Every structure is written in structure tokens, then in C-alpha cells.
């Protein structure tokens, strides 16, 4: 089984723009079906609640409902109060075994931002798809470049196979370094820290990584819910002599592949959604996927930068 | 007067997503105000007609109107028939001096694509904003890199000042090479051709340019109309000894600037919209604008890849 890059990108971006519009523009007279609902916290639209989570929210005293929206009660005034209330609700949901995704409880919180980029609440990572709020991660493309006498440059990319013991996407292919961006961290500091933990890249070397932009996509997972995800991307050119080695047991093995081999594994669906789209972005930025090689080049380019109707963070 | 990068990007992207939605979701019961209309050709939504052009379309026998849409009559069955009909209408509009933008008649046609990426009509370049159909261009970022003993890389960028005699944006700053993508051309061949004409870059050297993706934005111009524009971007690393020289008189002078100087001129509004956004994309991809330097980094990154509700071309 092999799929084209655009099919892969569409699969990873499984919550379509059309579905987004049907929730965003549903009205009380004409609520969308199936009934995803807009989620409001601190007067801000911050997420979409997936159909399978609506009943649970409607039973919680912390939320009020209309045919099109779910709203955290405004009496919860502060970040701390909101975070505490939601943690207590999730703890009850976890105990009662209500949602499969909460079995992967991470004890790690993701921040939700208000319209001025201010943190308005933090939510346990394994639960964010139930709220459909934005999530964030950082990925590092580690690559080795050789240039011949005719200025022709050849790039090979380091690829990691995730540990078979990881909670999410065990055994799948990933970037040399990648992970969620936890509460309070900044993307650049986070990528340097993770570079050492996941691939044994010293902070001296990791500090040479270049921020190259973002990739964003919106996943619709039947287990986790809606994941409007943003990945901060970094490129790091490594010496041919460098060999990565995992320090924290999160990686099974590393491969150094030419870009055609990377594309083969992409088309077989072996990469995680996050890494898959980050790798497609790398292939586009380095000329390995271009207008004359890829029939859906324009759609693919634009699909990698999905806009979301919810505010996000600022790190400055 | 100096503006932040995000203000510049918003200015260039002056037809907002909110305005787009108001035209896209207007209904016969509730037509949007001011009355931009959806444009249909060959059963495909291909553009938005700006308010100031609606009356002219409604008087043409080639088009039919509703409160929300304008449609090319379906009896024009072929690409040739449609192209001929629209050329004849535009010729009459030009003679009667109806639209300012037609004074800049280019004798160059842009292709409009149908839902399977097939050309369905070609329209004179100076008129495309009256139809609000997609336009395409190619830009080359020419740069010089120096790397010191500590692997620290410094980039300088070649910037062109457009001839003061050009019809559009005379005297403004531009990429070393840039221009519209005419009917039938492919982006890579076009950038090689333009590299020689505009900057004296031989095809040997220009062939080393790397396709690095696209930048897209939607301009609302009171003179030209709506311009949903896509630029195919290329990076070309040049030797420090290379000096560009214009072959066709379209460039006044060239500058080799460090990236801080480029940002200064950007913030003064001296770049054309196309080049300005292509340069912002270059700054992001090369780490000169990053999450810790730019408060609106996320918004800026996503604003450079505007999606359009109209189909585009495929070059494969």
C-alpha cells in the first residue's frame, strides 16, 4: 500500500476545512450535524468539542450548553480557578473510565490562550482533544549535506523509530527529535533540551539549529477527539561523523536515509502525523518536492499551514 | 514611519479572511454588503468580483447575474470561446476608459483553472483583479552566505530596486528576480529565463536555484480589484564574487544587504507586496525571524500561506 504525498497530508489533516466551517457557522436555528460544538472559555472561542464528548460536558456543573456552544462558567475568574475546575472534572472522567484517551494520562499540561495571547487555562495533555483546543510541539530535522565539485548538494535525513513502549504511535517513524511543547516552555529552549534527551545532541550543537517556521494541521481522531496542532520546526545540519543515540529510551533506532527513501516510508504511512507533515515541509523547503515533481504541489504547500479560528501563544 | 512585520503582512494581505467568508457565505436572502459577488466560469467558482466592477459585468451579454453571483454564459463551451468573449468585453471596457487598471494593458494573459486543474479561460493580466481570479508569479531569493570557524553562518541578500519606468510599483524594492507567471509557463523554467533577463544570472547558475515552496496572499486594491496571489519561491546561493546586472532595463540598481538592513527597508514599506511577503518567508525559513524575536510569529507564519476557495494549476 502506497499513497501520494497529498493523500498522506489529507489523512493527517483529517478535520477538513468544510467541517470546520460547518461548526463555525452553525446557528441556533441550524445547528450542524453531527453536533460538534464551539467551546468558549473566558469569552474566547478556544476549541470545538467533538460529538462523542458533548454529553459529558453537558452533565458538568462547570459548563453551560446551547445547541451550538459549550461555555465554561464565567464565575471561574482566574487561570488557577479554571485550571483547577477542569482538572477536577477530568479526574472524575478518568476514574469512571468515560474516555479511552484518558487511559494515556500524561501528568503534563497544555496551555490554552486568550485573545491577547495570555494563558487562560491549562488542561491535561491526554484530554485536549475532548476540548478540541490547540496543541503545540517542536520538531527538529537533523540532516547531513554533501556538496560535489559541481555545487550539487545531496541531503540525507536522520529518522527515528519511536520506542515500541511509547503511549502514542509506538514503533512509528519520527524526526530525529520531536515532542510536545509543555506549559511555560519556549520552542527554542525546548528543542535544545529534547535534542540531548532524545538523540544525544549536545546543547553546543543543538544551539546551531535554525528556526524554519511552523507546520499546522487539524486531526480528527475517533479516540482523542479534535487536535488543531502546530509544530515549530527547526533544521540542524549535522557533520557526517555525528551518530545520534537516545538518552531517554524514547527511540528504538535511528536511520540516515536519502530523501527518496524518506519519501518511500512516508508513502507507506510509517510516520506519525506530526513528523510526517514536518518532513513534507522539509522536502518542499529543500527542493525535493517541487512544482514539476508533485501534481498537487500548491494544495500540499497550503495544507501544511492550516489556520485555526482560535488564538495562540506569543513567546516574546 | 516604521511598521512591524505583522502589520506589513496584514497590509499586503488586505482582503481579510472575514471579508472572504462574507462573500463565500452570503445568500440570496442575505447578500453581503458591499456587494462583492462570486464569479462562476464553466461551473466553477473562480473569483470574487469587487463592488466597483459589478455594474459593468451586469451590462455584459456574456454574463448573467444574481444578487450573489455572476456567471459566464454556459453556451461558451470551450477555452477558446471563453477567452475570445472576455477579450472582446475587455477591449470595449478599455476603449471606453471604464477602469483605471486597464490603462496598464499588458498584452499578456493569465490562465484561470477549473476544478481538475485544467485551463478554462485566459484573461488579460491588467484585468484579472476585476474578476478577482487567482494570479501567479515566481520570485528568486538571491543570497550570499559566509560561515565562520564556529559554524556561524551569516547571510546577505540581493535586493533590486525596480525601474522608475515600470507600470506597476515603479522604484520599489524587489527580489533579485521576480515576475508574473504567464499562460503556459512552468515556474522553474520561468525563473531560469527571468534570472538571465533581470539579473544577468546564467542558466548554468540559475539551474541551481532550489524550489522552496509558495507564498500566497489576497490583496484588495481600490484600482486593480481583488488579487488572490500565489508566488512560487526559489532560493539561490550565489558566490560572493557574483554581481547581478540587469539585461532588460527592468531594474534600476541592486543592493547586497545583511538581513537587518532588509528588515529595516521592509518595515518602511519599500518592498512590493509580492516581494515583501517572499522576503518575510525567507527570513522565517533562515531563522532571522523566529518565535523568540517576533511576537506575532505564529500569525505571521500562517498569513504567508493563504488558502483560496478557487482551484489552481498543476504543472505535472
Coordinates of C-alpha atoms in Angstrom, one line a residue:
Chain A
X1 CA 0.0 0.0 0.0
X2 CA 1.4 3.3 -1.1
X3 CA -0.2 6.7 -1.1
X4 CA 0.7 10.0 -2.7
X5 CA 2.0 12.9 -0.6
X6 CA -1.2 14.8 -0.9
X7 CA -3.2 11.8 0.2
X8 CA -0.9 11.5 3.2
X9 CA -1.3 15.2 4.0
X10 CA -5.1 15.0 3.8
X11 CA -5.1 11.9 6.1
X12 CA -3.1 13.8 8.7
X13 CA -5.3 16.9 8.2
X14 CA -8.5 14.8 8.7
X15 CA -10.7 17.5 10.2
X16 CA -11.4 19.3 6.9
X17 CA -12.0 23.0 6.2
X18 CA -15.5 22.2 5.2
X19 CA -16.1 20.5 8.6
X20 CA -14.5 23.5 10.3
X21 CA -16.9 25.9 8.6
X22 CA -20.0 23.8 9.4
X23 CA -19.2 24.1 13.1
X24 CA -18.0 27.7 12.9
X25 CA -21.1 28.9 11.0
X26 CA -23.7 26.8 12.6
X27 CA -26.6 28.8 14.1
X28 CA -29.2 28.0 16.8
X29 CA -31.7 27.6 14.0
X30 CA -29.4 25.4 12.0
X31 CA -27.0 23.5 14.3
X32 CA -24.5 21.4 12.4
X33 CA -24.8 17.6 12.3
X34 CA -23.1 15.7 13.8
X35 CA -23.3 18.1 16.6
X36 CA -19.8 19.3 17.3
X37 CA -20.0 22.4 19.5
X38 CA -18.0 25.6 19.8
X39 CA -16.1 25.9 23.1
X40 CA -15.8 29.2 24.9
X41 CA -13.5 29.9 27.9
X42 CA -13.0 33.4 29.3
X43 CA -15.2 35.0 26.5
X44 CA -12.9 33.4 23.8
X45 CA -13.7 30.7 21.2
X46 CA -10.9 28.3 22.0
X47 CA -11.9 24.9 20.6
X48 CA -14.5 22.6 19.1
X49 CA -15.9 19.8 21.3
X50 CA -16.3 16.6 19.3
X51 CA -19.7 14.8 19.1
X52 CA -18.7 11.9 21.4
X53 CA -17.7 14.3 24.3
X54 CA -20.7 16.6 24.3
X55 CA -22.9 14.6 26.7
X56 CA -20.1 14.6 29.3
X57 CA -19.7 18.3 29.1
X58 CA -23.5 18.9 29.3
X59 CA -23.6 17.0 32.6
X60 CA -20.8 19.0 34.2
X61 CA -21.7 21.9 36.5
X62 CA -18.6 23.8 35.3
X63 CA -20.1 24.2 31.8
X64 CA -23.3 25.6 30.3
X65 CA -24.6 24.5 26.9
X66 CA -26.7 25.8 24.0
X67 CA -27.5 23.9 20.7
X68 CA -24.2 25.3 19.2
X69 CA -21.9 26.0 22.1
X70 CA -20.4 24.9 25.4
X71 CA -19.1 27.6 27.8
X72 CA -17.0 27.4 31.0
X73 CA -19.0 29.2 33.7
X74 CA -17.8 32.8 33.9
X75 CA -17.6 32.7 37.7
X76 CA -14.3 30.9 37.3
X77 CA -12.4 34.1 37.0
X78 CA -8.7 33.2 37.1
X79 CA -6.3 30.9 35.3
X80 CA -5.9 29.0 38.5
X81 CA -9.6 28.6 39.2
X82 CA -10.3 27.4 35.6
X83 CA -7.3 25.0 35.7
X84 CA -8.4 23.6 39.0
X85 CA -12.0 23.1 38.0
X86 CA -11.2 21.4 34.7
X87 CA -8.6 19.1 36.4
X88 CA -11.2 18.0 38.9
X89 CA -13.7 17.3 36.1
X90 CA -11.1 15.3 34.2
X91 CA -10.1 13.4 37.2
X92 CA -13.7 12.2 37.7
X93 CA -14.0 11.3 34.0
X94 CA -10.7 9.3 34.3
X95 CA -11.9 7.4 37.4
X96 CA -15.2 6.5 35.7
X97 CA -13.4 5.2 32.6
X98 CA -15.5 7.5 30.4
X99 CA -12.9 8.2 27.7
X100 CA -10.4 5.8 26.2
X101 CA -7.9 8.7 25.6
X102 CA -7.7 9.4 29.4
X103 CA -6.1 6.0 29.9
X104 CA -3.0 7.6 28.5
X105 CA -2.9 10.3 31.3
X106 CA 0.4 12.2 30.9
X107 CA 0.6 14.4 34.0
X108 CA 1.6 17.1 31.7
X109 CA -0.5 20.2 31.0
X110 CA -1.0 22.2 27.8
X111 CA -1.8 25.9 27.9
X112 CA -4.9 27.4 26.3
X113 CA -4.5 31.1 25.2
X114 CA -6.9 34.0 25.1
X115 CA -7.4 36.7 22.5
X116 CA -4.3 38.6 23.7
X117 CA -2.1 35.5 23.7
X118 CA -2.5 35.3 27.5
X119 CA -2.7 31.9 29.2
X120 CA -6.3 31.4 30.3
X121 CA -6.3 27.8 31.5
X122 CA -4.1 24.7 31.4
X123 CA -5.5 21.2 30.5
X124 CA -4.1 17.7 31.0
X125 CA -2.4 16.7 27.7
X126 CA -4.2 13.4 27.1
X127 CA -7.6 15.3 27.3
X128 CA -7.1 18.2 25.0
X129 CA -8.8 16.5 22.0
X130 CA -12.0 16.3 24.1
X131 CA -12.0 20.1 24.2
X132 CA -10.6 20.4 20.7
X133 CA -8.2 23.1 21.8
X134 CA -4.9 23.9 20.1
X135 CA -1.8 21.8 20.9
X136 CA 1.9 22.6 20.2
X137 CA 5.0 20.7 19.5
X138 CA 8.6 21.2 18.3
X139 CA 10.4 19.1 15.7
X140 CA 14.0 19.0 14.6
X141 CA 15.0 17.9 11.1
X142 CA 18.5 16.6 11.5
X143 CA 20.3 16.2 8.2
X144 CA 23.7 15.7 6.6
X145 CA 24.7 17.5 3.4
X146 CA 27.4 16.7 0.9
X147 CA 28.3 19.0 -1.9
X148 CA 30.1 17.8 -5.0
X149 CA 32.6 19.7 -7.3
X150 CA 29.7 20.9 -9.5
X151 CA 27.9 22.5 -6.5
X152 CA 25.3 19.8 -6.5
X153 CA 24.2 19.3 -3.0
X154 CA 22.8 15.9 -1.6
X155 CA 20.9 15.7 1.6
X156 CA 20.4 12.7 3.9
X157 CA 18.0 12.9 6.8
X158 CA 18.1 11.3 10.2
X159 CA 14.9 9.5 11.0
X160 CA 14.0 7.9 14.4
X161 CA 11.8 4.9 15.0
X162 CA 9.9 5.5 18.2
X163 CA 10.1 3.1 21.1
X164 CA 7.6 0.3 20.9
X165 CA 6.7 1.2 24.5
X166 CA 5.6 4.7 23.9
X167 CA 2.0 5.6 24.7
X168 CA 1.3 7.4 21.4
X169 CA 2.3 6.0 18.0
X170 CA 4.7 3.2 19.2
X171 CA 7.1 2.0 16.6
X172 CA 6.3 4.7 14.1
X173 CA 8.8 6.8 12.3
X174 CA 9.6 10.3 13.7
X175 CA 12.1 13.2 13.3
X176 CA 15.5 12.8 14.9
X177 CA 14.0 15.0 17.8
X178 CA 10.4 15.9 18.4
X179 CA 7.9 16.3 21.2
X180 CA 5.1 18.3 22.7
X181 CA 5.6 21.8 23.9
X182 CA 4.6 21.8 27.6
X183 CA 3.1 24.7 29.6
X184 CA 5.6 27.6 30.0
X185 CA 8.3 26.3 27.7
X186 CA 9.6 28.2 24.7
X187 CA 10.1 26.3 21.4
X188 CA 13.8 27.0 21.0
X189 CA 14.8 26.1 24.6
X190 CA 12.6 23.0 24.4
X191 CA 14.2 21.8 21.1
X192 CA 17.7 22.1 22.7
X193 CA 16.6 20.2 25.8
X194 CA 14.9 17.5 23.8
X195 CA 17.9 17.2 21.4
X196 CA 20.0 16.0 24.2
X197 CA 17.4 13.7 25.8
X198 CA 16.2 12.1 22.6
X199 CA 19.3 12.0 20.4
X200 CA 22.3 12.8 22.5
X201 CA 22.9 16.1 20.6
X202 CA 24.9 18.4 22.9
X203 CA 23.5 21.9 23.6
X204 CA 26.5 23.3 21.7
X205 CA 25.5 21.6 18.5
X206 CA 21.7 21.9 19.1
X207 CA 22.1 25.7 19.5
X208 CA 23.0 25.8 15.8
X209 CA 19.5 24.6 14.9
X210 CA 17.7 27.1 12.8
X211 CA 14.0 28.0 13.3
X212 CA 12.5 27.5 9.9
X213 CA 8.8 28.2 10.5
X214 CA 5.7 26.2 11.5
X215 CA 3.6 23.4 10.2
X216 CA 0.0 23.2 11.3
X217 CA -2.8 20.7 10.8
X218 CA -6.1 19.6 12.3
X219 CA -6.6 16.0 13.1
X220 CA -10.0 14.3 13.8
X221 CA -9.2 11.3 15.9
X222 CA -12.1 8.9 16.9
X223 CA -10.2 8.3 20.2
X224 CA -8.5 11.6 21.1
X225 CA -11.0 14.0 19.5
X226 CA -10.1 17.1 17.6
X227 CA -6.4 18.1 17.5
X228 CA -5.7 21.5 15.9
X229 CA -1.9 21.1 16.1
X230 CA 1.0 23.5 15.5
X231 CA 4.6 22.3 15.2
X232 CA 7.5 24.7 15.5
X233 CA 10.1 23.4 13.0
X234 CA 13.9 23.5 13.2
X235 CA 16.6 22.4 10.8
X236 CA 20.0 21.2 12.1
X237 CA 22.9 20.4 9.7
X238 CA 25.0 17.7 11.3
X239 CA 28.5 16.5 10.5
X240 CA 28.7 13.2 8.6
X241 CA 30.6 11.8 11.6
X242 CA 27.8 12.5 14.1
X243 CA 25.8 9.5 15.2
X244 CA 22.7 10.1 17.3
X245 CA 22.0 8.0 20.4
X246 CA 18.9 8.1 22.6
X247 CA 19.5 9.1 26.2
X248 CA 16.0 8.5 27.5
X249 CA 14.8 5.3 25.9
X250 CA 12.1 7.0 23.8
X251 CA 13.8 6.0 20.5
X252 CA 14.2 2.4 19.3
X253 CA 16.8 3.1 16.5
X254 CA 18.0 5.9 14.1
X255 CA 18.3 5.7 10.3
X256 CA 20.2 8.0 7.9
X257 CA 18.2 8.0 4.7
X258 CA 18.4 9.7 1.4
X259 CA 15.3 11.8 0.6
X260 CA 13.8 9.2 -1.8
X261 CA 13.9 6.6 0.9
X262 CA 12.3 9.0 3.3
X263 CA 9.5 9.6 0.7
X264 CA 9.0 5.8 0.3
X265 CA 8.5 5.4 4.0
X266 CA 6.2 8.4 4.1
X267 CA 4.0 7.0 1.3
X268 CA 3.7 3.7 3.3
X269 CA 2.2 5.7 6.2
X270 CA 5.0 4.8 8.6
X271 CA 5.5 8.4 10.0
X272 CA 3.5 9.9 12.8
X273 CA 1.2 12.7 11.6
X274 CA 3.3 15.5 13.2
X275 CA 6.6 14.1 11.9
X276 CA 5.1 13.3 8.5
X277 CA 4.0 16.8 7.8
X278 CA 7.2 18.3 9.2
X279 CA 9.1 16.0 6.8
X280 CA 6.9 17.0 3.8
X281 CA 7.6 20.7 4.7
X282 CA 11.4 19.8 4.8
X283 CA 11.2 18.1 1.4
X284 CA 9.4 21.2 0.0
X285 CA 11.9 23.7 1.5
X286 CA 14.9 21.8 0.3
X287 CA 13.6 21.3 -3.3
X288 CA 13.0 17.5 -3.1
X289 CA 9.2 18.1 -3.7
X290 CA 8.6 20.9 -6.2
X291 CA 6.0 22.1 -8.8
X292 CA 7.3 19.8 -11.5
X293 CA 7.5 16.7 -9.3
X294 CA 4.3 16.9 -7.4
X295 CA 0.9 17.2 -9.2
X296 CA -0.8 18.7 -6.1
X297 CA 2.2 21.0 -5.2
X298 CA 0.0 24.0 -4.5
X299 CA -2.6 22.2 -2.4
X300 CA 0.1 20.4 -0.5
X301 CA 2.0 23.6 0.3
X302 CA -1.1 25.3 1.7
X303 CA -2.3 22.3 3.6
X304 CA 0.8 22.4 5.7
X305 CA -0.1 25.8 7.2
X306 CA -3.7 25.3 8.4
X307 CA -5.1 28.4 10.1
X308 CA -7.2 28.0 13.2
X309 CA -10.1 30.1 14.4
X310 CA -8.6 30.1 18.0
X311 CA -5.9 32.3 19.4
X312 CA -2.4 31.0 20.2
X313 CA 0.7 32.0 22.2
X314 CA 3.3 34.6 21.8
X315 CA 6.8 33.9 23.2
X316 CA 8.2 37.5 23.2
Chain B
X1 CA 7.2 55.7 9.7
X2 CA 8.0 52.1 10.6
X3 CA 5.7 49.1 10.9
X4 CA 6.1 45.7 12.4
X5 CA 6.4 42.6 10.2
X6 CA 2.9 41.5 11.1
X7 CA 1.4 44.9 10.2
X8 CA 3.2 44.8 6.8
X9 CA 2.0 41.3 6.2
X10 CA -1.6 42.3 7.1
X11 CA -1.3 45.3 4.7
X12 CA -0.2 43.1 1.9
X13 CA -3.0 40.6 2.7
X14 CA -5.6 43.4 2.7
X15 CA -8.6 41.2 1.7
X16 CA -9.2 39.6 5.1
X17 CA -10.4 36.1 5.9
X18 CA -13.5 37.7 7.4
X19 CA -14.3 39.5 4.1
X20 CA -13.7 36.3 2.2
X21 CA -16.2 34.5 4.4
X22 CA -18.8 37.2 4.0
X23 CA -18.7 36.8 0.2
X24 CA -18.4 33.0 0.3
X25 CA -21.3 32.5 2.7
X26 CA -23.6 35.3 1.5
X27 CA -27.0 34.0 0.5
X28 CA -29.8 35.4 -1.7
X29 CA -31.7 36.3 1.4
X30 CA -28.7 38.0 2.9
X31 CA -26.3 39.3 0.2
X32 CA -23.1 40.7 1.7
X33 CA -22.5 44.4 1.8
X34 CA -20.7 46.0 -0.1
X35 CA -21.8 43.7 -2.8
X36 CA -18.8 41.7 -3.9
X37 CA -20.1 38.7 -6.0
X38 CA -19.0 35.2 -6.6
X39 CA -17.8 34.6 -10.1
X40 CA -18.6 31.3 -11.9
X41 CA -17.0 30.1 -15.1
X42 CA -17.5 26.6 -16.5
X43 CA -19.5 25.5 -13.4
X44 CA -16.5 26.5 -11.2
X45 CA -16.2 29.3 -8.5
X46 CA -13.1 31.0 -9.8
X47 CA -13.1 34.5 -8.3
X48 CA -14.9 37.3 -6.5
X49 CA -15.9 40.4 -8.5
X50 CA -15.2 43.6 -6.5
X51 CA -18.1 46.0 -5.9
X52 CA -16.8 48.7 -8.3
X53 CA -16.8 46.2 -11.3
X54 CA -20.3 44.6 -10.7
X55 CA -22.3 47.1 -12.8
X56 CA -20.0 46.6 -15.8
X57 CA -20.4 42.8 -15.6
X58 CA -24.2 43.1 -15.2
X59 CA -24.4 45.1 -18.5
X60 CA -22.4 42.5 -20.5
X61 CA -24.3 39.9 -22.5
X62 CA -21.6 37.4 -21.8
X63 CA -22.6 37.2 -18.1
X64 CA -25.7 36.6 -16.1
X65 CA -26.2 37.9 -12.5
X66 CA -28.0 37.0 -9.3
X67 CA -27.9 39.0 -6.0
X68 CA -24.8 36.9 -5.0
X69 CA -23.2 35.7 -8.2
X70 CA -22.0 36.5 -11.7
X71 CA -21.8 33.6 -14.2
X72 CA -20.2 33.4 -17.7
X73 CA -22.9 32.1 -20.0
X74 CA -22.6 28.4 -20.4
X75 CA -23.1 28.5 -24.2
X76 CA -19.4 29.5 -24.3
X77 CA -18.2 25.9 -24.3
X78 CA -14.5 25.9 -24.9
X79 CA -11.4 27.6 -23.6
X80 CA -11.1 29.4 -26.9
X81 CA -14.7 30.7 -27.0
X82 CA -14.5 31.9 -23.4
X83 CA -11.1 33.6 -23.9
X84 CA -12.3 35.3 -27.1
X85 CA -15.6 36.6 -25.5
X86 CA -13.8 38.0 -22.4
X87 CA -11.1 39.6 -24.6
X88 CA -13.8 41.3 -26.6
X89 CA -15.6 42.6 -23.5
X90 CA -12.3 43.9 -22.0
X91 CA -11.4 45.6 -25.2
X92 CA -14.6 47.5 -25.1
X93 CA -14.1 48.4 -21.4
X94 CA -10.6 49.6 -22.3
X95 CA -11.8 51.8 -25.2
X96 CA -14.4 53.4 -23.1
X97 CA -11.9 54.2 -20.3
X98 CA -14.1 52.4 -17.8
X99 CA -11.4 51.1 -15.5
X100 CA -8.1 52.8 -14.4
X101 CA -6.3 49.4 -14.3
X102 CA -6.9 48.8 -18.0
X103 CA -4.7 51.7 -18.8
X104 CA -1.8 49.4 -17.8
X105 CA -2.8 46.9 -20.5
X106 CA -0.1 44.2 -20.7
X107 CA -0.9 42.1 -23.7
X108 CA -0.1 39.2 -21.5
X109 CA -2.7 36.6 -20.4
X110 CA -3.2 34.8 -17.2
X111 CA -4.8 31.3 -17.1
X112 CA -7.8 30.5 -15.0
X113 CA -8.1 26.9 -13.9
X114 CA -11.1 24.6 -13.4
X115 CA -11.7 22.0 -10.7
X116 CA -9.4 19.4 -12.3
X117 CA -6.6 22.0 -12.7
X118 CA -7.5 22.3 -16.4
X119 CA -7.2 25.8 -18.1
X120 CA -10.8 27.0 -18.7
X121 CA -10.1 30.6 -19.9
X122 CA -7.3 33.1 -20.2
X123 CA -7.7 36.8 -19.2
X124 CA -5.6 39.9 -19.9
X125 CA -3.2 40.4 -17.0
X126 CA -4.2 44.0 -16.2
X127 CA -7.8 43.0 -15.8
X128 CA -7.6 40.0 -13.5
X129 CA -8.4 42.0 -10.4
X130 CA -11.8 42.9 -11.9
X131 CA -12.6 39.2 -12.0
X132 CA -10.8 38.6 -8.7
X133 CA -9.3 35.4 -10.1
X134 CA -6.0 33.9 -8.9
X135 CA -2.7 35.2 -10.2
X136 CA 0.7 33.6 -10.1
X137 CA 4.3 34.7 -10.0
X138 CA 7.8 33.4 -9.4
X139 CA 10.4 35.0 -7.1
X140 CA 14.1 34.2 -6.5
X141 CA 15.8 35.0 -3.3
X142 CA 19.5 35.5 -4.3
X143 CA 21.8 35.4 -1.3
X144 CA 25.4 35.1 -0.3
X145 CA 26.4 33.0 2.8
X146 CA 29.6 33.2 4.8
X147 CA 30.4 30.7 7.5
X148 CA 32.9 31.4 10.2
X149 CA 35.2 29.0 12.1
X150 CA 32.5 28.5 14.8
X151 CA 30.0 27.2 12.1
X152 CA 28.1 30.6 12.5
X153 CA 26.5 31.4 9.2
X154 CA 25.8 34.9 8.0
X155 CA 23.5 35.6 5.1
X156 CA 23.3 38.7 2.9
X157 CA 20.5 39.1 0.4
X158 CA 20.5 40.7 -3.0
X159 CA 17.7 43.2 -3.4
X160 CA 16.6 45.0 -6.6
X161 CA 15.2 48.5 -7.0
X162 CA 12.6 48.3 -9.8
X163 CA 13.0 50.7 -12.7
X164 CA 11.2 54.0 -12.2
X165 CA 9.6 53.4 -15.6
X166 CA 7.8 50.2 -14.7
X167 CA 4.0 50.2 -14.9
X168 CA 3.5 48.6 -11.5
X169 CA 5.3 49.6 -8.3
X170 CA 8.0 51.8 -10.0
X171 CA 11.1 52.4 -7.8
X172 CA 10.0 49.9 -5.2
X173 CA 12.3 47.2 -3.7
X174 CA 12.0 43.7 -5.1
X175 CA 13.8 40.3 -5.1
X176 CA 16.8 39.9 -7.3
X177 CA 14.5 38.2 -9.8
X178 CA 10.7 38.2 -9.8
X179 CA 7.8 38.4 -12.1
X180 CA 4.4 37.1 -13.2
X181 CA 3.9 33.6 -14.4
X182 CA 2.4 33.8 -17.9
X183 CA 0.0 31.4 -19.5
X184 CA 1.6 28.1 -20.3
X185 CA 4.9 28.6 -18.5
X186 CA 6.1 26.4 -15.7
X187 CA 7.6 28.1 -12.6
X188 CA 11.1 26.6 -12.7
X189 CA 11.7 27.3 -16.4
X190 CA 10.3 30.8 -15.9
X191 CA 12.6 31.6 -13.0
X192 CA 15.6 30.5 -15.1
X193 CA 14.6 32.7 -18.0
X194 CA 13.8 35.7 -15.8
X195 CA 17.1 35.2 -13.9
X196 CA 19.0 36.0 -17.1
X197 CA 16.8 38.8 -18.2
X198 CA 16.5 40.6 -14.9
X199 CA 19.8 40.0 -13.2
X200 CA 22.3 38.5 -15.8
X201 CA 22.3 35.2 -14.0
X202 CA 23.4 32.5 -16.5
X203 CA 21.1 29.4 -16.9
X204 CA 24.0 27.3 -15.5
X205 CA 23.9 29.2 -12.2
X206 CA 20.1 29.7 -12.2
X207 CA 19.5 26.0 -12.6
X208 CA 21.0 25.6 -9.1
X209 CA 18.1 27.5 -7.6
X210 CA 16.1 25.4 -5.2
X211 CA 12.3 25.4 -5.1
X212 CA 11.4 26.2 -1.5
X213 CA 7.6 26.4 -1.5
X214 CA 5.0 29.1 -2.1
X215 CA 3.8 32.3 -0.5
X216 CA 0.2 33.3 -1.1
X217 CA -1.9 36.3 -0.1
X218 CA -5.0 38.2 -1.1
X219 CA -4.8 41.8 -1.9
X220 CA -7.8 44.2 -2.1
X221 CA -6.7 47.1 -4.4
X222 CA -9.0 50.0 -5.0
X223 CA -7.6 50.3 -8.5
X224 CA -6.9 46.7 -9.6
X225 CA -9.6 44.9 -7.6
X226 CA -9.1 41.6 -5.7
X227 CA -5.8 39.8 -6.3
X228 CA -5.6 36.3 -4.7
X229 CA -1.9 35.8 -5.5
X230 CA 0.4 32.8 -5.3
X231 CA 4.2 33.2 -5.6
X232 CA 6.4 30.2 -6.3
X233 CA 9.6 30.8 -4.3
X234 CA 13.2 29.8 -5.1
X235 CA 16.4 30.3 -3.2
X236 CA 19.8 30.6 -5.0
X237 CA 23.0 30.8 -3.1
X238 CA 25.5 33.0 -5.1
X239 CA 29.2 33.3 -4.9
X240 CA 30.5 36.4 -3.1
X241 CA 32.1 37.4 -6.4
X242 CA 28.9 37.4 -8.4
X243 CA 27.5 40.8 -9.3
X244 CA 24.0 41.0 -10.8
X245 CA 23.4 43.3 -13.8
X246 CA 20.0 43.8 -15.4
X247 CA 19.8 42.8 -19.1
X248 CA 16.3 44.2 -19.8
X249 CA 16.2 47.5 -18.1
X250 CA 13.6 46.5 -15.5
X251 CA 15.9 47.0 -12.6
X252 CA 17.4 50.4 -11.5
X253 CA 20.0 49.1 -9.2
X254 CA 21.0 46.1 -7.0
X255 CA 22.0 46.1 -3.3
X256 CA 23.6 43.4 -1.2
X257 CA 22.2 43.8 2.3
X258 CA 22.5 42.0 5.6
X259 CA 19.2 40.7 6.9
X260 CA 18.7 43.5 9.5
X261 CA 19.0 46.1 6.7
X262 CA 16.5 44.1 4.7
X263 CA 14.1 44.2 7.7
X264 CA 14.6 48.0 8.1
X265 CA 13.5 48.6 4.5
X266 CA 10.6 46.1 4.8
X267 CA 9.4 48.0 7.8
X268 CA 9.5 51.2 5.9
X269 CA 7.1 49.8 3.3
X270 CA 9.6 50.0 0.5
X271 CA 9.0 46.5 -0.9
X272 CA 6.3 45.4 -3.3
X273 CA 3.6 43.2 -1.7
X274 CA 4.8 40.1 -3.6
X275 CA 8.5 40.6 -2.8
X276 CA 7.8 41.8 0.8
X277 CA 6.0 38.5 1.7
X278 CA 8.5 36.4 -0.2
X279 CA 11.3 38.1 1.8
X280 CA 9.4 37.6 5.1
X281 CA 9.1 33.9 4.2
X282 CA 12.9 33.8 3.5
X283 CA 13.6 35.5 6.9
X284 CA 11.5 32.9 8.6
X285 CA 13.0 29.9 6.8
X286 CA 16.5 31.1 7.5
X287 CA 16.0 31.8 11.2
X288 CA 16.2 35.6 11.0
X289 CA 12.6 35.9 12.3
X290 CA 11.7 33.3 14.9
X291 CA 9.4 32.6 17.8
X292 CA 11.6 34.5 20.3
X293 CA 12.1 37.5 18.0
X294 CA 8.7 38.1 16.6
X295 CA 5.6 38.5 19.0
X296 CA 3.2 37.5 16.2
X297 CA 5.4 34.7 14.8
X298 CA 2.5 32.2 14.5
X299 CA 0.1 34.6 12.9
X300 CA 2.8 35.8 10.5
X301 CA 3.8 32.2 9.5
X302 CA 0.2 31.3 8.7
X303 CA -0.6 34.6 7.0
X304 CA 2.0 33.8 4.3
X305 CA 0.1 30.7 3.1
X306 CA -3.4 32.0 2.5
X307 CA -5.7 29.3 1.1
X308 CA -8.1 30.3 -1.7
X309 CA -11.6 28.9 -2.4
X310 CA -10.7 28.7 -6.1
X311 CA -8.8 25.9 -7.9
X312 CA -5.3 26.4 -9.3
X313 CA -2.9 24.8 -11.8
X314 CA -0.9 21.6 -11.7
X315 CA 2.4 21.5 -13.7
X316 CA 2.9 17.8 -13.8

